[in-house]
Structures are given as C-alpha cells and as structure tokens.
PDB file of C-alpha atoms in Angstrom:
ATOM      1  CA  UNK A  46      76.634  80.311 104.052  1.00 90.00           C
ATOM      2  CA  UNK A  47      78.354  83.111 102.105  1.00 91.00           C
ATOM      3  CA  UNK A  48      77.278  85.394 104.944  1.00 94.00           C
ATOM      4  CA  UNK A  49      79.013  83.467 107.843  1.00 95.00           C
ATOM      5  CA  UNK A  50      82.087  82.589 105.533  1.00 95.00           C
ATOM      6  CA  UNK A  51      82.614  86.445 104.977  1.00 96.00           C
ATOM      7  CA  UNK A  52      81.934  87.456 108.743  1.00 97.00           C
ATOM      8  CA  UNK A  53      84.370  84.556 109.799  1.00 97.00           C
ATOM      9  CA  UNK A  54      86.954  85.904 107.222  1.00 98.00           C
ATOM     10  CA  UNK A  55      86.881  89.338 108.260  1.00 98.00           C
ATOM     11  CA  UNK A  56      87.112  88.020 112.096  1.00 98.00           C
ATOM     12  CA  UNK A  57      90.213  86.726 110.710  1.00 98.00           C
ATOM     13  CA  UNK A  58      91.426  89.754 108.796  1.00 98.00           C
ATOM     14  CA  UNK A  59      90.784  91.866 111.746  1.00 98.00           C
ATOM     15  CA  UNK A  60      92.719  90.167 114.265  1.00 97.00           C
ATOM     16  CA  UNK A  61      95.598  90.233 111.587  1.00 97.00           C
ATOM     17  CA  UNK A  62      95.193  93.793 111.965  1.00 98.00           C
ATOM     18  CA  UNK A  63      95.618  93.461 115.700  1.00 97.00           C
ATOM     19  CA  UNK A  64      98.594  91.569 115.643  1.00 97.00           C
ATOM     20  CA  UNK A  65     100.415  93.836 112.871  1.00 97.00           C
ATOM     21  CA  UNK A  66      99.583  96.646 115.450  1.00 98.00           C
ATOM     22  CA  UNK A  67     101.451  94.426 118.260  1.00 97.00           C
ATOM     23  CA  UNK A  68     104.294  93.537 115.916  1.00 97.00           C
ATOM     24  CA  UNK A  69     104.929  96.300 113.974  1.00 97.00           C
ATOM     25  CA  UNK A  70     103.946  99.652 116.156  1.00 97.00           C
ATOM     26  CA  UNK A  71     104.080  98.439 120.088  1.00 98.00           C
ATOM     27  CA  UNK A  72     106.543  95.972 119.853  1.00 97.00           C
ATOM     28  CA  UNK A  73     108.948  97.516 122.426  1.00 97.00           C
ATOM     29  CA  UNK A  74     106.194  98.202 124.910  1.00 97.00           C
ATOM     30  CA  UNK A  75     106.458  95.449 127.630  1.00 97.00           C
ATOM     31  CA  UNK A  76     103.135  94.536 127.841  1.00 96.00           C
ATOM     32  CA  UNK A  77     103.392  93.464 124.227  1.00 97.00           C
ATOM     33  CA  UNK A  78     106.693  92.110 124.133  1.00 95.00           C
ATOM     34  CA  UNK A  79     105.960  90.077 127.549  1.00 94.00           C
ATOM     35  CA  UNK A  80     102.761  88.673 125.226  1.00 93.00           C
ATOM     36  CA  UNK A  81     104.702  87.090 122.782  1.00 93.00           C
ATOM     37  CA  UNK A  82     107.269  85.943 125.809  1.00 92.00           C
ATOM     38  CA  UNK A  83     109.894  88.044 124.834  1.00 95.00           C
ATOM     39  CA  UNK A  84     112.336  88.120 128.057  1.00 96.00           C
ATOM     40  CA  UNK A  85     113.015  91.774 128.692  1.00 96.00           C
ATOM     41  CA  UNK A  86     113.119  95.068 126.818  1.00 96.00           C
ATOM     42  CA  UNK A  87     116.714  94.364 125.155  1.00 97.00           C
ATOM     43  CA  UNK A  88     115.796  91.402 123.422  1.00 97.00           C
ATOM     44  CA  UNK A  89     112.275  92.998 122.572  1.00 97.00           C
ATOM     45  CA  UNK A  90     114.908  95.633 121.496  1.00 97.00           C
ATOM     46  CA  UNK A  91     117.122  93.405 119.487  1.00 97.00           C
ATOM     47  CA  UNK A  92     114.157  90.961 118.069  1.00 97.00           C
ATOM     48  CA  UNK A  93     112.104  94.680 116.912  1.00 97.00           C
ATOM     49  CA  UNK A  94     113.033  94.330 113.068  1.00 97.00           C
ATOM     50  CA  UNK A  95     112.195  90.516 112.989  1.00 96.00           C
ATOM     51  CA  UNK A  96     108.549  91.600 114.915  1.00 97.00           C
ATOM     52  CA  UNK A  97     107.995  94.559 112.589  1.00 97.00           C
ATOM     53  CA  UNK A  98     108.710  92.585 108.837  1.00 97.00           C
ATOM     54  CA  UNK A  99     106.148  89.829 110.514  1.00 95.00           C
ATOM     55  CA  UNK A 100     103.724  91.993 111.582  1.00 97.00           C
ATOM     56  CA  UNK A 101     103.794  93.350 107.727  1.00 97.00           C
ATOM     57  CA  UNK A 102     102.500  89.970 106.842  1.00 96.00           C
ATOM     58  CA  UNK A 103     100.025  89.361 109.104  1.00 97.00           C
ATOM     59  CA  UNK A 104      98.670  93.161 107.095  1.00 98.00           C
ATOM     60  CA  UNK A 105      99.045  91.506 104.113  1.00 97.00           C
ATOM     61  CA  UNK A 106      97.258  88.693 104.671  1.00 97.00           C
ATOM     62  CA  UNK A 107      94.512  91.136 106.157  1.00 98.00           C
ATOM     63  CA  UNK A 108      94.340  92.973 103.184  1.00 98.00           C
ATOM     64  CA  UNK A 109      93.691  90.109 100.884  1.00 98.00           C
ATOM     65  CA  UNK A 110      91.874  88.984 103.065  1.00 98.00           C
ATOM     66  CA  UNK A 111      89.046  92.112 103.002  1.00 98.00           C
ATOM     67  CA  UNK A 112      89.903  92.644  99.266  1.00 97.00           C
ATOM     68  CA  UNK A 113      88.524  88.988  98.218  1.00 97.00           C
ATOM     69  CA  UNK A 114      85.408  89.708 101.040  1.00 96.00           C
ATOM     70  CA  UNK A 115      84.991  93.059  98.736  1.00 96.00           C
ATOM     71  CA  UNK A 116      85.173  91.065  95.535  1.00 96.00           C
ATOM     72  CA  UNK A 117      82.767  88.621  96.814  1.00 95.00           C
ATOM     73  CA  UNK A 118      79.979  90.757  98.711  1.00 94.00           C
ATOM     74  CA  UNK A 119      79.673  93.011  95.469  1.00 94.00           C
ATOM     75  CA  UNK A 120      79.745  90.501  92.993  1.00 89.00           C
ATOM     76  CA  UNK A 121      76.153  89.150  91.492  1.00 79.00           C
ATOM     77  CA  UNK A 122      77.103  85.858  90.779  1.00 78.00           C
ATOM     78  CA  UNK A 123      80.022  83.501  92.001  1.00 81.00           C
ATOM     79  CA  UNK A 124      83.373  85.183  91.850  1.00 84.00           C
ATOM     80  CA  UNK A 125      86.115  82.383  91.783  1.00 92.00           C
ATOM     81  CA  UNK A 126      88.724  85.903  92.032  1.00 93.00           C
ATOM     82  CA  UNK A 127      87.353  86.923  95.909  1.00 94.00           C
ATOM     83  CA  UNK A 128      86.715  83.460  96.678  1.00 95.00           C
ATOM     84  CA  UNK A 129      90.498  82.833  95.989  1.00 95.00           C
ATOM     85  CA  UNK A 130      91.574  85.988  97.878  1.00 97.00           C
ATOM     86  CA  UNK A 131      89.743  84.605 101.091  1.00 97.00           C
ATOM     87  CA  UNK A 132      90.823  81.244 100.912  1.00 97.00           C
ATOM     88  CA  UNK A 133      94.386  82.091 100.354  1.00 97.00           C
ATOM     89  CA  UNK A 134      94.809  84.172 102.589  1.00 98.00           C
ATOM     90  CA  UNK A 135      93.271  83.222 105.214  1.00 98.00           C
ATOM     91  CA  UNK A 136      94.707  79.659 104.362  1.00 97.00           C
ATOM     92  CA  UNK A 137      97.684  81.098 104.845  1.00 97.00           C
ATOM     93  CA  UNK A 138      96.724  82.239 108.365  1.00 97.00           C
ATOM     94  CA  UNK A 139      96.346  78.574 109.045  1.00 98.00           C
ATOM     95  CA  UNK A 140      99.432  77.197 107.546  1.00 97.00           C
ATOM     96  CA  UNK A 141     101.294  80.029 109.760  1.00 96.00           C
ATOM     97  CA  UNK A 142      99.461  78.973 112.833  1.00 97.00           C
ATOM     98  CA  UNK A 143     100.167  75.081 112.013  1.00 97.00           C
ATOM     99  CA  UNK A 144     104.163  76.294 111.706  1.00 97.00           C
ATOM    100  CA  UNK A 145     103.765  78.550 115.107  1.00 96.00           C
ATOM    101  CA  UNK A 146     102.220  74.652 116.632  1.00 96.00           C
ATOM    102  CA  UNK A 147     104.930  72.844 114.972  1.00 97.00           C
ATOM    103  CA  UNK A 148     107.295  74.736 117.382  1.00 96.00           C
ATOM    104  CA  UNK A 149     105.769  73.338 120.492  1.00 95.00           C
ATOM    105  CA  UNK A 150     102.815  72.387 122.296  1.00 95.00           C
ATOM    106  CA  UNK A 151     103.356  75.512 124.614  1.00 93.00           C
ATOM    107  CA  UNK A 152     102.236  77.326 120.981  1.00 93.00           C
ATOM    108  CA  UNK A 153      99.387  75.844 121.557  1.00 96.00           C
ATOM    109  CA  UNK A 154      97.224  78.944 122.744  1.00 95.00           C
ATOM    110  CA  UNK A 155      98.654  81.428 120.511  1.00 93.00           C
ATOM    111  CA  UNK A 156      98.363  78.563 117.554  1.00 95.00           C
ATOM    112  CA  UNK A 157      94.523  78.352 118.455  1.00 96.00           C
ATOM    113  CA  UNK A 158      94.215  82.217 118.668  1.00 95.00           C
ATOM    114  CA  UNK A 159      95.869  82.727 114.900  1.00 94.00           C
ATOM    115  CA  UNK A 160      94.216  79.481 113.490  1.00 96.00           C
ATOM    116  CA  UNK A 161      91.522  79.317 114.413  1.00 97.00           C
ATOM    117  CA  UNK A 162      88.900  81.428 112.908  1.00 97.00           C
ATOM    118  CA  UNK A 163      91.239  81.036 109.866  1.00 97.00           C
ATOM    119  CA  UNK A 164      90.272  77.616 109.373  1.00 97.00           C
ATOM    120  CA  UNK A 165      86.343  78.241 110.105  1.00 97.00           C
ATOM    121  CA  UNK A 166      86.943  80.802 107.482  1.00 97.00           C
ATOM    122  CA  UNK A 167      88.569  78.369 105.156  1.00 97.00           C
ATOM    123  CA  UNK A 168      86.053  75.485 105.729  1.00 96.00           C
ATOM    124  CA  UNK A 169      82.847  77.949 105.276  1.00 96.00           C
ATOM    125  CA  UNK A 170      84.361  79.726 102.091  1.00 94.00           C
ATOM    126  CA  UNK A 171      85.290  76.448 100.438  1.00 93.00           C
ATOM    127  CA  UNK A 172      81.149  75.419 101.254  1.00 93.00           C
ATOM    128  CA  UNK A 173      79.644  78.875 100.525  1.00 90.00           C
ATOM    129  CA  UNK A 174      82.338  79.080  96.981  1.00 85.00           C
ATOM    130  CA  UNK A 175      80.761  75.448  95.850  1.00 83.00           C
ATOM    131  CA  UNK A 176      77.311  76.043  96.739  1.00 75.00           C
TER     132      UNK A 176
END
C-alpha cells in the first residue's frame, strides 16, 4: 500500500507542477488563459499577478508533496515526518479543489482534475501510514 500511496502522491505533485507552469510561466498565452476561461488577453493580462502567486502554491504544495514521498521511500521504518508531508499537502490539494467546487457546479471538471488523485493520495497514505 505504501507503494500505490507514494505513486498516487507524486501523480498529484506532478500535476501541481503542471498547473504552476500554466499559472505562473504561460499564463498570457491564450491557449492557457482560454483553459482556465479567462475572456481575452486583457483580462488574462490584468488577472497575470493573481495566476502567477497561485501557481506558486500549487509548487509548494508539489514540493512537500515529493519531500514527504523522499522522507518516506528512504526511511526503514514508519516515518510519521513524510507521512505528514504527503497528507498535508496533498490534503491541501483537496481542500483547494473542494473551494474551486464550492464556486459552482461548472467547477466541476477542473474540481475533479485538482482533487482527485489528491484524495486517492490522501485515503491510501492515511492506510499505508497505519498499516
């Protein structure tokens, strides 16, 4: 179970590190900004420093993400420190996909997308960590 918890929370991390490349380095390209339904290129244009801070925390949560996966893969015995990494942050990829939901049923794709393989990351960490 630690296996597929770890795999699951890197799937997570990585497409974190997808969407901090959308946010924070394409954001004005229109194929990104029409992905996140941004209107046109001046309020892609006006909306860029609101994209680029929240692409810095989808990194962040990345990077705690692979740090706990780290902590846990080279650790002998349980490590309640990378088991608290992955299930915080990627947690917290949940709760943010529950907030982007809370906004509207039309969320409901890009909700699925973020929260998804948070969660089966969160349920399979919380089995593998009390195993």
């Amino acid at each position: 179970m630690t296996v597929i918890a770890l795999v699951l929370a890197a799937a997570a991390g990585l497409l974190h590190v997808f969407i901090f490349t959308l946010e924070s380095l394409r954001w004005r390209e229109p194929s990104t900004w029409r992905t996140f339904g941004v209107a046109s290129q001046a309020d892609a244009d006006t909306t860029a420093p609101l994209a680029y801070n929240q692409g810095f925390y989808n990194l962040f949560l990345a990077v705690g993400t692979f740090v706990g996966i780290v902590v846990v893969a080279v650790s002998d015995t349980y490590d309640p420190i990378g088991w608290t990494l992955v299930v915080f942050a990627c947690g917290s990829m949940l709760a943010a996909a529950l907030v982007l939901l809370s906004t509207g049923l039309s969320n409901l794709r890009a909700a699925s997308i973020q929260g998804v393989p948070a969660l089966l990351a969160v349920a399979t960490a919380l089995v593998a960590a009390t195993a």
